[in-house]
C-alpha atoms as one frame of an Amber mdcrd trajectory, in Angstrom:
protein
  27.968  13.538  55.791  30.481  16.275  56.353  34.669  15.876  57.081  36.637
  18.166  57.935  40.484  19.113  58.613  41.889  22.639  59.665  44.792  24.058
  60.968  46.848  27.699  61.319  50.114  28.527  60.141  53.032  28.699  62.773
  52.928  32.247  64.137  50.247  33.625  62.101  48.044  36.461  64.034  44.572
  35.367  63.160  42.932  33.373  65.797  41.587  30.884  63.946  41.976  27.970
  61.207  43.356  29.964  57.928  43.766  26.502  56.023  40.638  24.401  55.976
  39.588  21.147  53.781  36.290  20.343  53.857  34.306  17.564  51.654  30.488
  17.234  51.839  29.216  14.092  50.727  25.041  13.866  49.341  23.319  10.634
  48.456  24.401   9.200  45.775  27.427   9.922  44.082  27.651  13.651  44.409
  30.176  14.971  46.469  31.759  18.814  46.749  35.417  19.507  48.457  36.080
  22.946  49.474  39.614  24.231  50.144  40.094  27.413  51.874  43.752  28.986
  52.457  43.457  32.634  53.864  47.092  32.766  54.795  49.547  33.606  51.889
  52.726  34.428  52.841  54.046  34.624  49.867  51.691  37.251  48.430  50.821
  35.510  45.195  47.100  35.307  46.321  44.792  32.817  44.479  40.906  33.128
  44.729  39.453  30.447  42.189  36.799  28.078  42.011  35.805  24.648  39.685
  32.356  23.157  39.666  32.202  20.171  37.929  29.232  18.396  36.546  28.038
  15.314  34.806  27.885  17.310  31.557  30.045  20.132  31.696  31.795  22.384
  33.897  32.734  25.699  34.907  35.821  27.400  36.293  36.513  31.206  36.992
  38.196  33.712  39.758  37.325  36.085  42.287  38.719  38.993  41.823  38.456
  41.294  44.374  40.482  38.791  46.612  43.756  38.842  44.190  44.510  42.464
  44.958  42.354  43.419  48.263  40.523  45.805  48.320  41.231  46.876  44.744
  41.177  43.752  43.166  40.539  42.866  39.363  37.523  41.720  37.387  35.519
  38.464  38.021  36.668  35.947  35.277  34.180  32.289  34.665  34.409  30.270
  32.264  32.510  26.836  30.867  33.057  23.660  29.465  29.896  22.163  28.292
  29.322  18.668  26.869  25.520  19.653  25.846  26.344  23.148  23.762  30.282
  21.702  22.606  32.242  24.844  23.756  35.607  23.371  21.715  37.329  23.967
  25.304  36.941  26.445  27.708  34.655  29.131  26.514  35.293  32.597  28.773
  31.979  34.071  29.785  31.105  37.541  29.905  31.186  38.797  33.778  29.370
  42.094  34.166  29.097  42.373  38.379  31.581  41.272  40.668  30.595  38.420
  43.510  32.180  40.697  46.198  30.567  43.000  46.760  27.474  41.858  44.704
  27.320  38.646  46.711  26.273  40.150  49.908  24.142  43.236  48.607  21.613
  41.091  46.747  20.788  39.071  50.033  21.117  42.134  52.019  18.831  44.099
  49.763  16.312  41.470  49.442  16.080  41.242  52.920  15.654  44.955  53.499
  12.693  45.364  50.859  11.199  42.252  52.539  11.192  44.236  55.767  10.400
  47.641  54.475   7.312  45.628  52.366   6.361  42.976  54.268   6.953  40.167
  52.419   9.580  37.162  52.497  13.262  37.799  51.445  15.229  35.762  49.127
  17.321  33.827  51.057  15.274  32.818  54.245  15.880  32.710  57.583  15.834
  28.456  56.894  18.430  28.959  54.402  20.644  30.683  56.879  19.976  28.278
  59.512  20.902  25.129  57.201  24.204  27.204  56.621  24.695  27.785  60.300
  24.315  23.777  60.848  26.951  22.667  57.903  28.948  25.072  60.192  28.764
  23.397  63.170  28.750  19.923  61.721  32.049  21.161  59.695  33.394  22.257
  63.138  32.259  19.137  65.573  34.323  16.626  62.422  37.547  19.121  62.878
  37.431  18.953  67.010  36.335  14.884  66.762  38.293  13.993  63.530  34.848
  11.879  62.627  32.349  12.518  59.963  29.081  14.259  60.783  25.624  14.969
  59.396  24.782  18.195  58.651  22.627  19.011  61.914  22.861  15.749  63.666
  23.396  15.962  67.116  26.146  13.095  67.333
């Protein structure tokens, strides 16, 4: 099941929802909330994430999005229950996730065409991202939870 809230800021020229909370609920008791803000007027940009798990966790920055398009290294770090890090232990970050993100699925993809075989991420994969879109989307318009690909 999928919720989701948007909105824009008063004024602001993008056309669409720069502010979005979304919270994806799987069986059991795992859960994931996603908060997006791509409209910073006060220019103090933030571009972090937190993952956290039943026996650790892990925390870091993106940094190509705190000084666009120049930006400033990667960070992560982890806090593990099953190897004690004392704390948050920073981890050594040699690529960056932009653009690195996008050329290993685009480069798989093209060596999968030029050799015939199947790329990393599938065309599957995409679709299942294309359908927690539009299940995301149909609980902002309704203000009701959805299914990821349900048709209700």
């Amino acid at each position: 099941m999928v919720f989701c809230t948007g909105s824009r800021t008063p004024g602001q020229v993008a056309k669409g929802e720069t502010r979005t909370m979304s919270t994806l609920v799987y069986p059991g008791e795992v859960r994931a909330l996603v908060h997006a803000t791509h409209e910073n007027r006060a220019g103090d940009g933030e571009a972090s994430f937190r993952i956290d798990g039943t026996e650790g966790a892990i925390k870091g920055t993106l940094g190509l999005l705190y000084d666009y398009p120049h930006g400033r290294p990667d960070t992560l770090e982890v806090n593990s229950r099953a190897l004690p890090t004392d704390g948050w232990l920073p981890y050594p970050v040699t690529r960056r996730w932009l653009p690195d993100a996008v050329a290993g699925p685009m480069g798989s993809l093209l060596r999968a065409i030029a050799e015939g075989g199947e790329p990393e991420t599938s065309g599957a994969d995409n679709l299942g991202t294309l359908r927690l879109l539009d299940a995301l989307y149909r609980s902002m318009d309704s203000g009701e939870s959805r299914r990821p690909g349900s048709s209700s």
